[in-house]
């Protein structure tokens, strides 16, 4: 087996949550509550995934939940969403009513229009329009029971939401930097905002409201999208018309993901502008974003930054043994200056600024070229809030950091085995192929184990060896100082289809 052996006792787990499913329809998963999972959960025989395993290891020292949004995120919203010790059932995740007092008009609806090649540097690509939101009785969030789990490790946040009844899974990793405010904001609002737009779409379709042109399609081209209801997305449909328009519908789902992210960005920067007099550091706070949404055979991904989703699939066209036939396919783009395409795009967008990339970083500050937040590299007035050396000199043509996500949908097929969703800290030590081989080797030999936890443990061993430490010595290094040896690491492993597995998910603090 690849990798070194580790036992659960070698690493103290401060917080853990998990989800395990039973192979046979109608038999409870989590029987006996072995891993702190609510017993009695059921997944149907035609589920799109069989189990979820996740782990996160902190390296950065960070403050607890901050006071952004007048403290509402930390005090009222995240406690209702976080469940660090187990998945828990909730009848509704709606927190928009709580936020509305603070956000006021910023939670209004967006109408996204196609972007021209020459946009105003200070103009949002999406314009807020007054429109009444769907009524609470129409809300998908009020109508469906879901299970939630989540937690924080350093500046990272991990979140998982599952609907057994409607057979979908939402997973997100928010890799924060310069503080955890942006990651906390995303954890407190993005899932809700995505569901809000599904509900809005459902409401619009019932009223026969004309479609808004879609801004970014699967291949990056412009395309018109047919309306489809949120109810139709979240509930399997046998309607032949829905099947016939499935391609257009997938585009609509991606459109909703993008619109929700843009809304969250606008809301966050609005909060930053309101609060930066007391906390000027907020203008530099940001986060990478990686969202996966699995429904049926469709795996949707949205990403900003350098987190990755990697698919493990088998090549059925040869006679090699199973491990040799396993391939790693990256489903997301890497938005860093090391990516030649990203570097070229950045330089082309700022032809009058010869210093747009300095010392391998955007304006000498960030390696990522796309991110959530980080307002001082997007708006001059936010950069002016910083003092001295913290301020970026010659901010000639902002924004320098893009909030345009990469969007993708993968149609799951029989050879597809599992997906690794990870922050960049994982890929500092393992390339895609190494990570896939480690997970495959582990789940082949340990069917009831935790592959994400195993992967993180292998990273710790590798980081310790590189630093000349034992694993125990490295883990005893306090958070903050440990950042010298590895970054915050968050990993989720999703076993696809009916590949029966039982596992748990863990967060190391």
XYZ file of C-alpha atoms in Angstrom:
509
model
C 0.000 0.000 0.000
C 1.194 3.515 -0.785
C 1.857 5.822 2.143
C 2.842 5.254 5.734
C 0.583 3.611 8.255
C -1.104 5.857 10.816
C -3.472 5.026 13.583
C -6.282 7.208 14.829
C -4.574 7.545 18.206
C -1.514 9.217 16.689
C -3.431 12.415 15.969
C -5.824 13.904 18.484
C -9.082 14.804 16.764
C -10.522 17.916 18.351
C -13.624 18.092 16.160
C -15.175 15.488 13.844
C -18.297 15.089 11.748
C -19.290 12.332 9.382
C -21.722 10.807 6.981
C -22.049 7.131 6.190
C -24.555 5.397 3.959
C -25.765 1.829 3.721
C -25.619 -0.054 0.486
C -29.157 -1.388 0.617
C -32.171 0.808 0.211
C -34.228 1.216 3.342
C -31.504 0.180 5.797
C -30.401 2.994 8.125
C -26.882 4.326 7.766
C -24.962 5.269 10.857
C -26.517 2.387 12.756
C -25.279 2.414 16.322
C -24.062 5.990 15.878
C -20.528 4.680 15.736
C -19.097 7.922 14.382
C -21.456 10.367 16.004
C -23.756 10.322 12.974
C -27.468 10.603 13.433
C -28.857 7.106 13.028
C -31.859 6.393 10.866
C -30.536 8.226 7.798
C -31.424 6.626 4.510
C -30.076 6.990 1.025
C -31.979 5.542 -1.906
C -30.527 2.860 -4.127
C -30.068 5.310 -7.015
C -28.075 7.836 -5.026
C -25.346 9.823 -6.768
C -22.795 9.254 -3.991
C -22.310 6.630 -1.340
C -20.278 8.437 1.308
C -18.428 11.568 2.242
C -15.106 11.823 4.045
C -13.362 15.066 4.954
C -10.477 16.378 7.026
C -8.879 19.729 7.758
C -5.611 20.604 9.473
C -4.810 24.114 10.675
C -1.435 25.793 10.377
C -2.348 29.475 10.609
C -3.210 31.214 13.837
C -6.443 33.148 13.448
C -8.939 34.930 15.607
C -12.302 33.373 16.340
C -15.334 34.560 14.383
C -15.037 38.281 13.843
C -17.564 41.092 14.012
C -18.167 41.580 10.309
C -21.821 42.342 9.502
C -22.183 43.838 12.974
C -21.342 40.473 14.486
C -24.262 38.672 12.845
C -22.100 36.206 10.913
C -20.228 35.063 13.992
C -22.943 35.247 16.615
C -26.196 34.406 14.827
C -25.485 32.662 11.515
C -22.443 30.412 11.750
C -23.547 28.778 15.025
C -26.716 27.696 13.222
C -24.792 26.283 10.262
C -21.685 24.797 11.858
C -21.914 21.286 13.202
C -18.363 20.204 13.980
C -19.163 16.896 15.661
C -21.808 15.341 13.416
C -24.163 15.922 10.554
C -27.458 17.137 11.939
C -30.910 17.436 10.438
C -32.421 20.886 10.062
C -35.797 21.817 8.553
C -34.499 25.077 7.093
C -31.203 26.878 6.650
C -32.745 30.254 5.952
C -30.717 33.091 7.458
C -31.563 35.812 4.911
C -34.091 37.359 7.290
C -31.378 37.707 9.926
C -28.973 39.329 7.474
C -31.523 41.645 5.886
C -31.351 44.180 8.706
C -27.603 44.555 8.287
C -27.314 44.151 4.528
C -30.420 46.235 3.806
C -30.739 46.628 0.054
C -27.593 44.678 -0.752
C -29.445 41.363 -0.710
C -31.603 42.590 -3.575
C -31.673 40.611 -6.793
C -29.068 40.815 -9.504
C -29.466 40.961 -13.232
C -26.260 39.799 -14.857
C -25.511 41.078 -18.319
C -22.822 39.916 -20.750
C -19.494 41.539 -20.071
C -17.769 43.551 -22.731
C -14.038 43.338 -23.269
C -13.651 46.852 -21.890
C -15.467 47.201 -18.575
C -15.274 50.186 -16.305
C -12.686 49.398 -13.658
C -14.905 50.487 -10.787
C -18.221 49.148 -12.133
C -19.747 45.918 -10.897
C -20.511 43.494 -13.717
C -23.896 42.810 -12.176
C -26.359 45.606 -11.472
C -28.722 45.424 -8.541
C -32.379 45.674 -9.482
C -35.309 46.059 -7.122
C -37.454 42.942 -7.236
C -39.461 41.226 -4.568
C -37.984 37.967 -3.352
C -39.884 34.682 -3.464
C -42.326 34.374 -0.592
C -41.334 32.266 2.380
C -43.988 29.700 1.489
C -42.298 29.167 -1.881
C -38.864 28.774 -0.353
C -37.094 25.532 -1.085
C -35.194 25.988 2.170
C -38.400 25.896 4.184
C -39.854 22.966 2.283
C -37.028 20.430 2.469
C -35.163 18.899 5.371
C -31.405 18.822 4.906
C -28.388 17.649 6.876
C -25.500 20.011 7.556
C -21.962 19.856 8.875
C -19.053 22.245 8.856
C -16.189 23.746 10.738
C -13.057 25.863 10.600
C -9.354 25.037 10.637
C -7.060 28.040 10.725
C -8.208 30.357 7.944
C -9.971 27.543 6.059
C -13.652 26.704 6.299
C -15.333 23.501 5.160
C -19.056 23.054 4.645
C -21.291 20.176 3.564
C -25.059 20.136 3.054
C -26.931 17.017 1.969
C -30.535 16.348 1.000
C -31.216 12.630 1.169
C -34.789 13.001 -0.057
C -33.782 14.859 -3.225
C -30.395 13.208 -3.642
C -28.024 16.134 -3.878
C -24.858 17.112 -2.086
C -23.321 20.570 -1.678
C -19.684 20.798 -0.549
C -17.545 23.900 -0.256
C -14.021 24.794 0.797
C -13.278 28.432 1.533
C -9.515 28.955 1.778
C -9.188 32.307 3.522
C -6.115 34.517 3.621
C -5.084 37.621 5.596
C -7.712 36.567 8.136
C -10.831 34.402 8.125
C -13.495 37.094 7.708
C -14.088 36.379 4.016
C -14.207 32.620 4.552
C -16.624 33.098 7.458
C -18.821 35.349 5.341
C -18.935 32.745 2.560
C -19.747 29.961 5.008
C -22.555 32.054 6.438
C -24.128 33.246 3.192
C -23.096 31.545 -0.071
C -25.116 28.335 0.217
C -28.133 30.360 1.256
C -27.653 32.769 -1.642
C -27.412 29.888 -4.129
C -30.674 28.472 -2.822
C -32.209 31.953 -2.968
C -31.493 32.135 -6.697
C -32.928 28.679 -7.277
C -36.082 29.829 -5.534
C -36.098 33.043 -7.525
C -35.731 31.070 -10.739
C -38.627 28.876 -9.695
C -40.722 31.954 -8.984
C -39.768 33.563 -12.303
C -40.537 30.438 -14.289
C -43.997 30.259 -12.737
C -44.606 33.848 -13.796
C -43.170 33.248 -17.280
C -40.564 35.933 -16.783
C -38.196 36.149 -19.792
C -34.725 34.762 -19.280
C -31.632 36.831 -18.671
C -28.846 35.903 -21.132
C -26.290 33.581 -19.619
C -22.850 35.047 -19.154
C -20.563 32.015 -19.046
C -21.327 28.641 -20.563
C -19.532 25.328 -20.337
C -17.130 26.209 -23.134
C -16.892 29.894 -22.222
C -19.214 31.054 -25.003
C -22.428 33.064 -24.697
C -25.634 31.101 -24.776
C -29.329 31.643 -24.122
C -30.802 29.459 -21.426
C -34.245 27.977 -21.115
C -35.998 28.434 -17.805
C -36.052 25.572 -15.348
C -37.418 25.475 -11.839
C -35.495 24.943 -8.654
C -38.063 22.331 -7.770
C -37.259 20.500 -10.982
C -33.546 20.610 -10.186
C -33.785 19.403 -6.632
C -36.307 16.671 -7.363
C -35.646 14.007 -9.963
C -37.942 14.329 -12.911
C -39.107 11.667 -15.327
C -40.492 14.335 -17.666
C -39.074 13.690 -21.193
C -39.105 17.433 -21.860
C -36.779 17.970 -18.924
C -34.455 15.309 -20.276
C -34.500 16.916 -23.723
C -33.495 20.278 -22.284
C -30.976 18.909 -19.777
C -28.018 20.534 -21.518
C -29.608 23.970 -21.323
C -30.632 23.281 -17.763
C -27.049 22.550 -16.756
C -26.067 25.930 -18.123
C -28.765 27.503 -15.993
C -27.413 25.815 -12.866
C -23.960 27.187 -13.606
C -25.489 30.608 -14.167
C -27.123 30.464 -10.752
C -23.812 29.523 -9.104
C -22.112 32.465 -10.756
C -24.857 34.928 -9.902
C -24.838 33.822 -6.270
C -21.078 34.277 -6.031
C -21.314 37.761 -7.535
C -24.058 38.649 -5.052
C -21.938 37.408 -2.158
C -18.955 39.426 -3.410
C -21.019 42.606 -3.693
C -22.462 42.099 -0.223
C -19.063 41.415 1.318
C -17.372 44.453 -0.219
C -20.352 46.556 0.860
C -19.780 45.382 4.422
C -16.058 46.103 4.113
C -16.736 49.669 2.989
C -19.099 50.205 5.909
C -16.717 48.819 8.512
C -13.234 49.658 7.185
C -12.949 52.861 9.226
C -12.840 50.738 12.370
C -11.139 47.763 10.721
C -9.000 48.830 7.729
C -7.480 45.348 7.627
C -10.735 44.064 6.128
C -9.795 45.507 2.734
C -6.994 42.930 2.418
C -8.998 39.920 3.620
C -9.986 37.413 0.945
C -10.687 33.782 0.179
C -10.381 31.216 -2.550
C -13.685 29.488 -3.310
C -14.362 25.908 -4.375
C -17.949 24.689 -4.582
C -19.116 21.273 -5.749
C -22.777 20.480 -6.275
C -23.623 16.859 -7.005
C -27.088 15.963 -8.267
C -27.905 12.753 -10.060
C -25.108 12.155 -12.546
C -24.130 15.812 -12.784
C -21.165 17.146 -10.820
C -21.022 20.946 -10.938
C -17.931 22.880 -9.863
C -17.238 26.562 -9.304
C -13.838 27.827 -8.292
C -11.854 30.990 -7.687
C -8.196 30.611 -6.816
C -6.014 27.543 -6.448
C -8.151 24.945 -4.677
C -8.866 21.873 -6.809
C -11.433 19.207 -7.552
C -9.791 16.067 -8.940
C -11.739 13.144 -10.368
C -10.426 9.586 -10.068
C -11.638 7.469 -12.973
C -10.674 4.164 -14.552
C -9.450 3.778 -18.122
C -11.505 0.860 -19.390
C -9.706 0.661 -22.700
C -6.703 -1.426 -21.629
C -5.816 -4.601 -19.768
C -3.629 -3.112 -17.026
C -4.388 -3.827 -13.401
C -6.817 -1.594 -11.561
C -4.280 0.769 -9.983
C -2.516 1.321 -13.304
C -5.805 2.082 -15.046
C -6.703 4.799 -12.550
C -6.465 8.325 -13.940
C -6.580 11.725 -12.238
C -8.568 14.388 -14.064
C -8.545 17.929 -12.698
C -12.017 19.426 -12.988
C -11.027 22.963 -11.984
C -8.635 25.626 -13.258
C -5.712 26.984 -11.213
C -5.955 30.754 -10.975
C -2.370 31.736 -10.158
C 0.385 33.712 -11.854
C 2.168 30.383 -12.389
C -0.592 29.454 -14.837
C 0.582 30.898 -18.165
C -2.969 31.483 -19.348
C -3.839 33.420 -16.210
C -0.629 35.436 -16.299
C -1.193 36.322 -19.948
C -4.794 37.343 -19.261
C -3.695 39.573 -16.395
C -0.983 41.281 -18.440
C -3.350 41.818 -21.363
C -5.969 43.392 -19.105
C -3.439 45.919 -17.767
C -1.366 47.000 -20.807
C -0.500 50.369 -19.225
C 0.840 48.862 -16.022
C 4.273 47.293 -16.344
C 4.138 46.343 -12.656
C 0.965 44.273 -12.640
C 3.069 41.191 -11.760
C 5.957 41.770 -9.360
C 8.131 39.004 -7.920
C 5.683 36.353 -9.132
C 2.674 37.967 -7.450
C -0.167 40.230 -8.544
C 1.060 43.759 -7.686
C 3.626 42.024 -5.497
C 0.880 40.876 -3.095
C -0.933 37.682 -4.163
C -0.120 34.586 -6.178
C -3.770 33.957 -6.957
C -5.253 35.927 -9.846
C -8.908 35.342 -8.924
C -10.354 35.484 -5.447
C -13.272 36.557 -3.301
C -12.852 39.780 -1.326
C -9.344 41.311 -1.253
C -10.938 44.671 -2.039
C -7.760 46.738 -1.965
C -6.687 45.133 -5.250
C -10.112 45.763 -6.780
C -11.069 49.308 -5.781
C -8.877 52.349 -5.315
C -10.864 53.690 -2.369
C -10.345 50.431 -0.494
C -6.621 50.519 -1.202
C -6.513 54.103 0.106
C -7.811 52.839 3.453
C -4.457 51.157 4.068
C -1.497 52.993 5.532
C 2.195 53.020 4.654
C 3.779 49.953 3.151
C 0.511 48.047 3.257
C -0.969 50.265 0.558
C -0.371 49.217 -3.043
C 1.511 51.874 -4.942
C 0.482 52.772 -8.468
C -2.869 51.009 -8.490
C -3.305 52.181 -12.064
C -6.127 50.063 -13.459
C -8.057 48.092 -10.839
C -9.450 45.512 -10.449
C -6.322 43.362 -10.570
C -7.972 40.347 -8.933
C -10.893 38.847 -10.823
C -14.092 37.463 -9.353
C -14.997 35.651 -12.583
C -15.167 31.968 -11.567
C -14.299 28.906 -13.585
C -17.450 26.820 -14.054
C -17.739 23.209 -15.111
C -20.173 20.323 -15.137
C -19.015 16.729 -15.412
C -21.393 13.944 -16.361
C -20.553 11.050 -14.084
C -20.090 7.734 -15.852
C -19.573 4.169 -14.668
C -15.709 4.305 -14.572
C -15.726 7.361 -12.277
C -14.780 6.305 -8.759
C -14.299 9.265 -6.423
C -13.584 12.996 -6.279
C -10.966 14.729 -4.139
C -11.863 18.310 -3.238
C -8.965 20.105 -1.607
C -7.434 23.456 -0.730
C -4.028 24.304 -2.177
C -2.282 23.170 1.004
C -2.878 19.574 -0.082
C -1.334 20.095 -3.499
C 1.749 21.774 -2.063
C 2.814 18.230 -1.169
C 1.001 15.903 -3.577
C 0.238 16.264 -7.253
C -3.104 15.070 -8.604
C -1.896 11.587 -9.488
C -0.211 11.038 -6.122
C -3.304 12.110 -4.207
C -5.560 9.842 -6.260
C -3.259 6.837 -5.857
C -3.005 7.351 -2.106
C -6.774 7.493 -1.698
C -7.401 4.519 -3.983
C -4.784 2.407 -2.228
C -6.230 3.271 1.160
C -9.892 2.596 0.390
C -8.949 -0.665 -1.326
C -7.227 -1.950 1.791
C -9.379 -0.211 4.425
C -13.000 -0.196 3.214
C -14.364 1.238 6.452
C -11.646 3.826 6.957
C -11.470 7.578 6.447
C -9.569 8.392 3.214
C -9.532 12.158 3.718
C -8.055 11.803 7.198
C -5.500 9.345 5.830
C -4.528 11.794 3.085
C -4.008 14.604 5.588
C -1.928 12.316 7.803
C 0.288 11.447 4.833
C 0.769 15.148 4.221
C 1.806 15.695 7.837
C 4.350 12.879 7.580
C 5.780 14.317 4.363
C 5.908 17.865 5.768
C 7.592 16.616 8.951
C 10.253 14.731 7.008
C 10.935 17.805 4.874
C 11.432 19.860 8.037
C 13.508 17.197 9.810
C 10.806 16.528 12.412
C 8.805 13.533 13.463
C 5.080 13.796 12.838
C 4.420 14.290 16.537
C 7.012 17.066 16.762
C 5.454 18.914 13.843
C 1.940 18.673 15.280
C 3.237 20.067 18.569
C 4.431 23.224 16.837
C 1.870 25.942 17.685
C -0.456 27.229 14.975
C 1.132 30.243 13.360
C 4.670 28.925 13.660
C 3.596 25.708 11.945
C 2.734 27.758 8.840
C 6.469 27.690 8.071
C 6.133 23.987 7.281
C 2.684 23.627 5.710
C -0.454 25.601 4.947
C -3.953 25.056 6.293
C -5.191 21.885 4.593
C -8.792 20.916 3.916
C -9.796 17.755 2.042
C -13.123 16.190 1.118
C -13.364 12.798 -0.575
C -16.682 11.925 -2.216
C -17.179 8.291 -3.227
C -19.402 8.331 -6.298
C -22.360 6.189 -7.234
C -23.025 2.927 -5.430
C -19.417 2.230 -4.448
C -20.305 1.192 -0.909
C -18.171 2.788 1.786
C -18.636 3.862 5.349
C -16.514 6.653 6.724
C -16.447 9.810 8.751
C -15.225 13.322 8.200
C -12.882 15.104 10.555
C -11.595 18.577 11.322
C -8.267 18.926 13.104
C -7.835 22.101 15.078
